[in-house]
mmCIF file of C-alpha atoms and ligand atoms in Angstrom:
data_model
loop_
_atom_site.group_PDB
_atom_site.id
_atom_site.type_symbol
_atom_site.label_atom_id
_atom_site.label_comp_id
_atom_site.label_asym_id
_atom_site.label_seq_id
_atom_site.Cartn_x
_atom_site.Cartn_y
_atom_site.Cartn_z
ATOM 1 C CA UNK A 26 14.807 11.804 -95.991
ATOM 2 C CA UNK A 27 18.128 11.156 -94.957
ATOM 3 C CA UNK A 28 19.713 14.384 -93.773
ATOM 4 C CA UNK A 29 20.820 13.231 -90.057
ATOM 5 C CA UNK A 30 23.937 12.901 -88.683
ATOM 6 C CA UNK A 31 24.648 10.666 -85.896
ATOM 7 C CA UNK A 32 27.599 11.038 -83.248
ATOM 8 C CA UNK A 33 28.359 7.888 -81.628
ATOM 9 C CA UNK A 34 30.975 8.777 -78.695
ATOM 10 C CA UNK A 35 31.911 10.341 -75.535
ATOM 11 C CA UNK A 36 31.342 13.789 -73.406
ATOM 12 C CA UNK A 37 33.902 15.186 -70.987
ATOM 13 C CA UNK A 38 34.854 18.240 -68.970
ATOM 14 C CA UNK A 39 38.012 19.313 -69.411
ATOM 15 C CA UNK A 40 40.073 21.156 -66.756
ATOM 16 C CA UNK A 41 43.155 22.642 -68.730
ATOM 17 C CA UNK A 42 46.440 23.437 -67.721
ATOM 18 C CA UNK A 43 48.492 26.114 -69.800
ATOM 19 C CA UNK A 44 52.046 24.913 -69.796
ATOM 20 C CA UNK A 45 55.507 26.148 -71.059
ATOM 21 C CA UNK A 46 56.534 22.764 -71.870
ATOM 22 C CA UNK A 47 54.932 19.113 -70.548
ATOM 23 C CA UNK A 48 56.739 17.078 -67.638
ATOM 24 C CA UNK A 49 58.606 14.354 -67.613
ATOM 25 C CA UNK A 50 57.464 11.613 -65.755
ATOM 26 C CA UNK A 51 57.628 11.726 -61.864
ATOM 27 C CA UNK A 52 58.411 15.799 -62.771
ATOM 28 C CA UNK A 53 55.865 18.490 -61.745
ATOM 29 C CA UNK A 54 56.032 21.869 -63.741
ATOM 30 C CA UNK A 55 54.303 25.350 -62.706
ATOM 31 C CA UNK A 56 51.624 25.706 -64.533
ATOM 32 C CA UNK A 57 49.671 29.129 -65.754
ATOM 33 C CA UNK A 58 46.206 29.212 -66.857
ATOM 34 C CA UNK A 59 43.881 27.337 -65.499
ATOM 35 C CA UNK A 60 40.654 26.715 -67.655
ATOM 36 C CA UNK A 61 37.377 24.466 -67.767
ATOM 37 C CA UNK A 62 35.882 23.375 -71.276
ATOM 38 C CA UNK A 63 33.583 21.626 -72.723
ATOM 39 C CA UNK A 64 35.374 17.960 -74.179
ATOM 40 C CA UNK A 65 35.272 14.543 -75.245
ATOM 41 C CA UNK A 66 35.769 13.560 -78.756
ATOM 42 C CA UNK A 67 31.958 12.758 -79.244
ATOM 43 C CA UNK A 68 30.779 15.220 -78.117
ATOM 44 C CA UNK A 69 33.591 17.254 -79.631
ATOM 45 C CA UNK A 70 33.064 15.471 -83.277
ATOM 46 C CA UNK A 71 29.392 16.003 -82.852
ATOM 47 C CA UNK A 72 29.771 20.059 -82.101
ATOM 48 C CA UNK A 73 32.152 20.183 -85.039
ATOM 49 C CA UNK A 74 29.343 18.763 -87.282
ATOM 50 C CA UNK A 75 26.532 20.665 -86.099
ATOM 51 C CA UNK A 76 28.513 24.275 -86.697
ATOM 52 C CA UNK A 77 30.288 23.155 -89.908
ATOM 53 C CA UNK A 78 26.650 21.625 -91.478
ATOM 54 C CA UNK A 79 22.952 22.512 -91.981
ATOM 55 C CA UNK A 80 22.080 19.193 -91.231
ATOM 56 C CA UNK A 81 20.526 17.741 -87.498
ATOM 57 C CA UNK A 82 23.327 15.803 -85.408
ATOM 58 C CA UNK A 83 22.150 13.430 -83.377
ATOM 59 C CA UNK A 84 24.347 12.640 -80.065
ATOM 60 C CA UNK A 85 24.381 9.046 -78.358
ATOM 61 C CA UNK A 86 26.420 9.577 -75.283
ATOM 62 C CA UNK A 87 26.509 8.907 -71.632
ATOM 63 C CA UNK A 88 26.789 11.495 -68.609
ATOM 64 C CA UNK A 89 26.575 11.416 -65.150
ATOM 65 C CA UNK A 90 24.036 12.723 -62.924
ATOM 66 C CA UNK A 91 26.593 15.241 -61.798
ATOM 67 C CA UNK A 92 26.517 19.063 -62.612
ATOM 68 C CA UNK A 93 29.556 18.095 -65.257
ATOM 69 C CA UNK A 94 27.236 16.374 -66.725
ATOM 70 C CA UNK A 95 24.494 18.950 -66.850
ATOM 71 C CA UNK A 96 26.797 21.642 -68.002
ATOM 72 C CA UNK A 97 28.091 19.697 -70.828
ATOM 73 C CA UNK A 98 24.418 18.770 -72.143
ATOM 74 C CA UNK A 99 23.679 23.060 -72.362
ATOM 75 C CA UNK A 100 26.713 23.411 -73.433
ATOM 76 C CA UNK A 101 25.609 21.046 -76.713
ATOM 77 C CA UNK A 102 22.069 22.312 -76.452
ATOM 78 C CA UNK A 103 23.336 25.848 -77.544
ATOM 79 C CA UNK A 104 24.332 24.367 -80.831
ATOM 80 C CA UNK A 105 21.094 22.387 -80.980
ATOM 81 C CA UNK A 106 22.216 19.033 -80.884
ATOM 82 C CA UNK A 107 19.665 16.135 -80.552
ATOM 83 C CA UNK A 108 20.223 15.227 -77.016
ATOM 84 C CA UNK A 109 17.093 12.660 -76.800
ATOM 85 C CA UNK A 110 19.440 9.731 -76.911
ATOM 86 C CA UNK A 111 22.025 10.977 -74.064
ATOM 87 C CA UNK A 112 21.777 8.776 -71.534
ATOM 88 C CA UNK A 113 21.713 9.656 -67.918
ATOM 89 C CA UNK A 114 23.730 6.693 -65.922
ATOM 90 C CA UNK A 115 22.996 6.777 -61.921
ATOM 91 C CA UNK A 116 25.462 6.690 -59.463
ATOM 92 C CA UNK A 117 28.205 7.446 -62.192
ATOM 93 C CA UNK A 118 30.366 10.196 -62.846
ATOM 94 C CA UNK A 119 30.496 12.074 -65.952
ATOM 95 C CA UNK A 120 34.030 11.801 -67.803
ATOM 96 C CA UNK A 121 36.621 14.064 -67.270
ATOM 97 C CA UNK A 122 39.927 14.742 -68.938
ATOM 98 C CA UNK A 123 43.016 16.310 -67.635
ATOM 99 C CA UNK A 124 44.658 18.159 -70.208
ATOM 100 C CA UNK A 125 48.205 19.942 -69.984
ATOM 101 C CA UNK A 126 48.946 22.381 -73.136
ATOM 102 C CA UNK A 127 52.411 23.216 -73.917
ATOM 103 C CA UNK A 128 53.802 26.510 -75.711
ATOM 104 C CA UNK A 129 54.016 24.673 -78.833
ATOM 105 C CA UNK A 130 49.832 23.988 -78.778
ATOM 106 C CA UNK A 131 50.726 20.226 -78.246
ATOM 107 C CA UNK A 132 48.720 18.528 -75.327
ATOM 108 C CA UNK A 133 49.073 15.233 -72.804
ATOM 109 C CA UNK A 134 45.418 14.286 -71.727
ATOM 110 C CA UNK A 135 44.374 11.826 -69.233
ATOM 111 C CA UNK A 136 40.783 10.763 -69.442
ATOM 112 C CA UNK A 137 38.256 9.371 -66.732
ATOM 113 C CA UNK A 138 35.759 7.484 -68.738
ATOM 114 C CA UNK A 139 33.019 7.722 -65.899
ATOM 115 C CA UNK A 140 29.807 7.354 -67.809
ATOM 116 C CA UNK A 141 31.449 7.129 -71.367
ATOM 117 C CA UNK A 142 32.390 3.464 -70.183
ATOM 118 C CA UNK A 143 29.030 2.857 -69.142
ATOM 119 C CA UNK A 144 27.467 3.601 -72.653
ATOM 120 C CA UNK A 145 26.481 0.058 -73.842
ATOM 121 C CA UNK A 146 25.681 -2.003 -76.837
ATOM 122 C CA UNK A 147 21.944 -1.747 -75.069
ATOM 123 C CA UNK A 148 21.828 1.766 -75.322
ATOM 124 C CA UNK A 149 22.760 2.176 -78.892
ATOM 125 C CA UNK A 150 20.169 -0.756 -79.709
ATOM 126 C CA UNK A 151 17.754 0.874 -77.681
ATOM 127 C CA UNK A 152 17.951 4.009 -80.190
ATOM 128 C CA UNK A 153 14.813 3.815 -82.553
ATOM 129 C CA UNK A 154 15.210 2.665 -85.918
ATOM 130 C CA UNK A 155 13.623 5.396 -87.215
ATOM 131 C CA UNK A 156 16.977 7.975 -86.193
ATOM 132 C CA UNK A 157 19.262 5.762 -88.340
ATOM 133 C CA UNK A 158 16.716 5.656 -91.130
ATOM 134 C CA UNK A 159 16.744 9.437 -91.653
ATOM 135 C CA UNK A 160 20.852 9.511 -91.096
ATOM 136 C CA UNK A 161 23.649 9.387 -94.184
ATOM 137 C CA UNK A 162 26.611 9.268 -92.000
ATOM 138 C CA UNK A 163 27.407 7.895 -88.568
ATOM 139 C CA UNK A 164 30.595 9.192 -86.768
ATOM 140 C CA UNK A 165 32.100 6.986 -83.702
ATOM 141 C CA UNK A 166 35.457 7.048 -81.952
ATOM 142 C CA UNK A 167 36.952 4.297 -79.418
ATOM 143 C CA UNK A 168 36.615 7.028 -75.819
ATOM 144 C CA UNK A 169 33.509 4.498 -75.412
ATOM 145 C CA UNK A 170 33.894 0.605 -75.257
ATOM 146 C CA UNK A 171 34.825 -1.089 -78.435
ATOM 147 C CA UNK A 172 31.386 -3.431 -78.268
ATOM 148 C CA UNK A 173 29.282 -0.624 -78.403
ATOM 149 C CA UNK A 174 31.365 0.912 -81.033
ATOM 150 C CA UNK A 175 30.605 -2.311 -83.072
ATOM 151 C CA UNK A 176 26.972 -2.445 -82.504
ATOM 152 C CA UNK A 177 26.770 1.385 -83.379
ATOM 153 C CA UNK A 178 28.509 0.656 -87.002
ATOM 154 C CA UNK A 179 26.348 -2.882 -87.289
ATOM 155 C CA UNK A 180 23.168 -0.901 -86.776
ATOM 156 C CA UNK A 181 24.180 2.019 -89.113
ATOM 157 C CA UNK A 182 25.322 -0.520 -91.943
ATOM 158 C CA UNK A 183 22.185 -1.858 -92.245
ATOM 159 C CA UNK A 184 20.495 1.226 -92.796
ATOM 160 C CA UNK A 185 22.862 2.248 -95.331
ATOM 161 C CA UNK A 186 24.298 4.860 -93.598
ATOM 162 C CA UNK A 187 27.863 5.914 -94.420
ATOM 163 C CA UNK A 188 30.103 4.868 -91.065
ATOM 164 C CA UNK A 189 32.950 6.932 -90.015
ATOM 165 C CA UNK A 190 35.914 5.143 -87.247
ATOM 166 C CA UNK A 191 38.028 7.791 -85.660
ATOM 167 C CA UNK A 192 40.129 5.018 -84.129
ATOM 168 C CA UNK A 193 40.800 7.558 -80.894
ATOM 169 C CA UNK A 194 41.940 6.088 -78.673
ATOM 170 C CA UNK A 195 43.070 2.475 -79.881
ATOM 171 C CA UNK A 196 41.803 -0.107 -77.424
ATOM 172 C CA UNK A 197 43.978 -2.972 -76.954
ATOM 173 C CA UNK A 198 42.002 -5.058 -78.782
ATOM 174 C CA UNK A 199 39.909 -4.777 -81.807
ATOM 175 C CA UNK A 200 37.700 -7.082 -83.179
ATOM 176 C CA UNK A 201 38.233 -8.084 -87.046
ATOM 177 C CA UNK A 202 34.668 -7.917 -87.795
ATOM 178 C CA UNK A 203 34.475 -4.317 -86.350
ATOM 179 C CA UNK A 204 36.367 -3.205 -89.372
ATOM 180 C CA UNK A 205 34.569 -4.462 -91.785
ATOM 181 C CA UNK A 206 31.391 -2.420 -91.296
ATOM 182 C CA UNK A 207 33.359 0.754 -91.363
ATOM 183 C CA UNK A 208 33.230 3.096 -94.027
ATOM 184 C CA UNK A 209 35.937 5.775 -93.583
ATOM 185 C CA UNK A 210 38.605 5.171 -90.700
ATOM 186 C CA UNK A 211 40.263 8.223 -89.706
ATOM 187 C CA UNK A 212 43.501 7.077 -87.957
ATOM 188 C CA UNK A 213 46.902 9.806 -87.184
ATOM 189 C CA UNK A 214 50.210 8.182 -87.518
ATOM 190 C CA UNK A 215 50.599 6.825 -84.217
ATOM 191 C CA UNK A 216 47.150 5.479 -83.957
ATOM 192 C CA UNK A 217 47.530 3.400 -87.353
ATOM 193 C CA UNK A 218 50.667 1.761 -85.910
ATOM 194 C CA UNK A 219 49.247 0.766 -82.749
ATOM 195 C CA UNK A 220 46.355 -0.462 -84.818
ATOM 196 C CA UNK A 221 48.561 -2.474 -86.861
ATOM 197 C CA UNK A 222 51.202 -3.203 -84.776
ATOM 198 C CA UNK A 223 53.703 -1.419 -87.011
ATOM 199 C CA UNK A 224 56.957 0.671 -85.756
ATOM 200 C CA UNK A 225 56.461 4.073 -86.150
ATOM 201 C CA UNK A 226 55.249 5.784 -89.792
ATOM 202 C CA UNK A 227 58.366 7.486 -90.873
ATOM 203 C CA UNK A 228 57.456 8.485 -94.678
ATOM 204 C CA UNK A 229 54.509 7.896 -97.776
ATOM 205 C CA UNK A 230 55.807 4.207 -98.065
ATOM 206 C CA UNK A 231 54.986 3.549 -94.445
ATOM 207 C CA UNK A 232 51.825 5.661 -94.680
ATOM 208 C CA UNK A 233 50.589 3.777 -97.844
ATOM 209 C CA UNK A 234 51.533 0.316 -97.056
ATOM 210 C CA UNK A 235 49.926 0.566 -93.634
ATOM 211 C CA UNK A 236 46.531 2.094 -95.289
ATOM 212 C CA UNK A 237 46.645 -0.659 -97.824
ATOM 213 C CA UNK A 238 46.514 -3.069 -95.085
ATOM 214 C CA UNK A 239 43.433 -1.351 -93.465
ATOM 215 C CA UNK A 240 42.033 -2.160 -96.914
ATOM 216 C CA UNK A 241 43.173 -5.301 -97.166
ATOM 217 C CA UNK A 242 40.978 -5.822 -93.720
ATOM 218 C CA UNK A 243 37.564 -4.848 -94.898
ATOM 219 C CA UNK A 244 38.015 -1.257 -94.178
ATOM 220 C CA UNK A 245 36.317 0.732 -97.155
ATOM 221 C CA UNK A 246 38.705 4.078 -97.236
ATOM 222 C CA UNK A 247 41.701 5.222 -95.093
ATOM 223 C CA UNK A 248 42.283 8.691 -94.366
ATOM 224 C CA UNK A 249 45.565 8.705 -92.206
ATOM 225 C CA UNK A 250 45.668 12.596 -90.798
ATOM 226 C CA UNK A 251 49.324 13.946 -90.759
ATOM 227 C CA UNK A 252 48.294 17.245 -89.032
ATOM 228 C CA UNK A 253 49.056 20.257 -90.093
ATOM 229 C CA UNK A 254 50.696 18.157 -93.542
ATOM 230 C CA UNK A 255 47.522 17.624 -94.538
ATOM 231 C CA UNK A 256 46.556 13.855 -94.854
ATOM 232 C CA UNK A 257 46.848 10.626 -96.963
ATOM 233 C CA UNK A 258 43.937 8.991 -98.544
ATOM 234 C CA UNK A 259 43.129 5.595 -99.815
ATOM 235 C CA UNK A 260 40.425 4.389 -101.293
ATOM 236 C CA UNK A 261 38.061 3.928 -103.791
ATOM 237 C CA UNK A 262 41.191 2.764 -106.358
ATOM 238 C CA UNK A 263 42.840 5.924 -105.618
ATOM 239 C CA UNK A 264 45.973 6.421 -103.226
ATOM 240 C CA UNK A 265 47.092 9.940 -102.838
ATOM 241 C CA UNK A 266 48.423 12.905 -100.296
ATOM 242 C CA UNK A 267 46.486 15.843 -99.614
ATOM 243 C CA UNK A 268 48.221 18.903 -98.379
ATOM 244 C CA UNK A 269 46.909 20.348 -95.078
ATOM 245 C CA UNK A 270 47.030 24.431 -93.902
ATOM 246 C CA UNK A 271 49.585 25.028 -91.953
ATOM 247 C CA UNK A 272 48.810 27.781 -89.250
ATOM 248 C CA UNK A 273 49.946 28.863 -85.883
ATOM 249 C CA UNK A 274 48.670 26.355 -82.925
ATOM 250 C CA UNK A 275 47.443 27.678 -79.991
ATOM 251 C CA UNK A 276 46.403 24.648 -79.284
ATOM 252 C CA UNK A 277 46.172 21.490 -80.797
ATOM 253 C CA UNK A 278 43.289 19.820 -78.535
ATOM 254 C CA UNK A 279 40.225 18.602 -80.163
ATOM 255 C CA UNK A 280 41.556 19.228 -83.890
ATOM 256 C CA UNK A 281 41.178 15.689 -84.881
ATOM 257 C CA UNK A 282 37.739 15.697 -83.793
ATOM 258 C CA UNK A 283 37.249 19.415 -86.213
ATOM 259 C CA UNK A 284 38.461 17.556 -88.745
ATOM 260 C CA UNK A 285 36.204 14.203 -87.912
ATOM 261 C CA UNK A 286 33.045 16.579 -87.595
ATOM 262 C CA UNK A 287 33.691 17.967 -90.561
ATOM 263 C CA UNK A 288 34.449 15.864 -92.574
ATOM 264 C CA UNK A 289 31.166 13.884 -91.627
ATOM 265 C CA UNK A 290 29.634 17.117 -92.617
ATOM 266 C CA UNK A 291 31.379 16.940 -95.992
ATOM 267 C CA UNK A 292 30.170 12.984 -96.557
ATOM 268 C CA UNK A 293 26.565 13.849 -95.459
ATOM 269 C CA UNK A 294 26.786 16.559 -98.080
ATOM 270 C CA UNK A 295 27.461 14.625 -101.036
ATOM 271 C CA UNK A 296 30.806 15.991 -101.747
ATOM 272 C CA UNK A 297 33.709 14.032 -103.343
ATOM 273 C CA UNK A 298 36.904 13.342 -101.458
ATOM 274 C CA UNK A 299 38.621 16.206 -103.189
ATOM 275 C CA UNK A 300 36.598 18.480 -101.535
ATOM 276 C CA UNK A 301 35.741 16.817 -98.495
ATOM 277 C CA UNK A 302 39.483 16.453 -97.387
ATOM 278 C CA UNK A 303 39.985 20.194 -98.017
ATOM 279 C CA UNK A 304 36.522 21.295 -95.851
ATOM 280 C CA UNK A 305 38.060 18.894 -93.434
ATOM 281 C CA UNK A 306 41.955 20.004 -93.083
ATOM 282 C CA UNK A 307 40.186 23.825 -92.743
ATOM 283 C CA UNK A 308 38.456 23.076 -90.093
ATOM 284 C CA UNK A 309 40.856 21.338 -88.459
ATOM 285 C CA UNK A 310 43.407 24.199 -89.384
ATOM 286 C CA UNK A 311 41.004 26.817 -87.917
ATOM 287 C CA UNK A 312 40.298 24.524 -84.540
ATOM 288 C CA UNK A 313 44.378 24.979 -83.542
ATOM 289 C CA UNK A 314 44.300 28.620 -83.975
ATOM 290 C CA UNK A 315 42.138 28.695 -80.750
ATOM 291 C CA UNK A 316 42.436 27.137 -77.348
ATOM 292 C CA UNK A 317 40.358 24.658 -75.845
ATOM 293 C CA UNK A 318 38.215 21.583 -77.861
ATOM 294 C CA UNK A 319 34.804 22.344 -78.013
ATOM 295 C CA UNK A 320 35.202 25.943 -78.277
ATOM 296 C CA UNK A 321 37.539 25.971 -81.132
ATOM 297 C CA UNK A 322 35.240 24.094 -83.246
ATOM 298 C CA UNK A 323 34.960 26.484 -86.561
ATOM 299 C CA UNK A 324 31.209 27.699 -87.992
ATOM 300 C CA UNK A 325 30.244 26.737 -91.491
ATOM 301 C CA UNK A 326 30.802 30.520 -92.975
ATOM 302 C CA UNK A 327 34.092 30.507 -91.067
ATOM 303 C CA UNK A 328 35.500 27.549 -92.863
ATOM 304 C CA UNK A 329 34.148 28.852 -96.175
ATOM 305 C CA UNK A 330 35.786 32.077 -95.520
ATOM 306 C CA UNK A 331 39.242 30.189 -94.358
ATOM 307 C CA UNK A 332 38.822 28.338 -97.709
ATOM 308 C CA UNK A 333 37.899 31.107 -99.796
ATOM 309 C CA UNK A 334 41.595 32.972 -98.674
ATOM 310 C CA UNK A 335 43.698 29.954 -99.289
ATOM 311 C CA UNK A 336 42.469 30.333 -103.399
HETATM 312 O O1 RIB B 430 40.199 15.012 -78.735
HETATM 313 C C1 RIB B 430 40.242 15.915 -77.679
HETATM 314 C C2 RIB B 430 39.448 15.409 -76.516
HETATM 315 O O2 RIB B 430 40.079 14.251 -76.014
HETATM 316 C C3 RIB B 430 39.365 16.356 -75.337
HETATM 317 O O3 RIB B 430 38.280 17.233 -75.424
HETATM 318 C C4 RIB B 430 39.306 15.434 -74.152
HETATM 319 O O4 RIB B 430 38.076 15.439 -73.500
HETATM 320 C C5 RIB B 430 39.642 14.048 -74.682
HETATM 321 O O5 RIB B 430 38.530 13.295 -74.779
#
């Protein structure tokens, strides 16, 4: 039966820094609170999943042998992810991302791939076929290296699993063929102009001529997340904007990967895009009401209940 979802991505610790605004360059601010959380848009994407389905989510990651490392794997244990394909890399340490948050809930992270770099095309290969054969949806981001990425999506496409691209963050190169075996790319604004190579998206034109280009290059649907405007969607014949829920950010960190989570919950359930978007943007919504990534990550009945409010 295929009732799986798989997270291909990345786990990191992240060491936060409260901020009333973010520096300039060369500038250093005073900070306030300090906190440590559980990150990384895998592992993220994978924890959103897990508490917004009632479906098994399968992680392939890399950590160090470092107590990061450990903590982040109980950390995902609690919400009883399938850790059997995390790999364990010697002599490596596990990633880490420094994160400042301003007053606003907007963020500036700097990541240290450590292990996340060291996930290889041999380790997703090395996965038994019998994982993707019970999936319906794979979810991968670009916080691991782009060939890995591509075998991940290869080996999903040809067990007819649905294949999700968050495009987060865009390498500096990506390989044509890469987009052809996705499904569902999940760029924001600034990542589907660096993907393209386009000035900045300033309005729907923009948004739909760049998504029609995706199309145009073997991508299968485009949802371009606008925040907390919702997102754009195209796809399918079918080229529309879908209103978000605008709420109060605390904290904007690790809503992308609420919305990516969820919305490979939504996919894995069957439901149409309609519906999907909207489980998606509520999550999402929820995630920036509460600080830090992994621990903003909204539960199934609280996303119904966010849903069931808005009417
Ligand atoms: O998307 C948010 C995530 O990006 C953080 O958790 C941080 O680890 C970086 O990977």
């Amino acid at each position: 039966m295929k009732d799986r979802v798989i997270v291909l991505g990345s786990v990191n610790t992240d060491l936060v820094v409260k901020v009333r605004r973010l520096p300039q360059p060369g500038e250093t601010v005073i900070g306030g609170t300090f906190y440590q959380n559980q990150g990384g848009k895998g592992a993220n994407q994978a924890v959103a999943a897990a508490r917004s389905g009632e479906k098994p989510v399968t992680l392939i990651a890399a950590v160090g042998n470092d107590v990061f490392g450990r903590e982040s794997l109980a950390a995902l244990q609690k919400d009883k992810i399938d850790l059997t394909h995390v790999n364990i890399k010697d002599g490596i340490s596990s990633g880490v991302a420094l994160i400042m948050v301003d007053e606003c809930g907007e963020n500036a992270i700097a990541v240290a791939s450590g292990a996340n770099a060291a996930l290889s095309p041999a380790d997703v290969t090395a996965v038994p076929d019998s994982v993707f054969e019970q999936a319906s949806v794979l979810l991968t981001c670009f916080e691991i290296p782009v060939e890995t990425v591509q075998v991940g999506l290869r080996r999903a496409r040809q067990f007819g699993v649905t294949t999700i691209l968050n495009p987060a963050p865009v390498p500096e190169h990506v390989p044509a063929v890469l987009l052809s075996d996705v499904d569902i790319i999940t760029p924001n604004e600034h990542e589907i102009a660096r993907l393209l190579d386009l000035p900045k998206i300033e309005d729907e034109t923009d948004a739909r001529t760049a998504a029609q280009r995706l199309l145009d290059r073997g991508v299968g649907n485009v949802v371009l997340t606008l925040g907390a405007r919702g997102c754009f969607f195209a796809g399918a014949g079918d080229a529309r904007y879908f209103p978000g829920f605008p709420t109060k950010a605390v904290d904007t960190t690790g809503a992308g990967d609420a919305f990516n989570g969820a919305l490979a919950t939504a996919i894995s359930e069957g439901r149409d895009w309609v519906d999907s978007l909207r489980w998606a943007s509520a999550a999402a919504a929820i995630s920036v009401t509460r600080a830090g990534a992994q621990p903003s990550m909204p539960f199934r009945h609280e996303i119904e209940d966010f849903l069931r409010l808005q009417g």
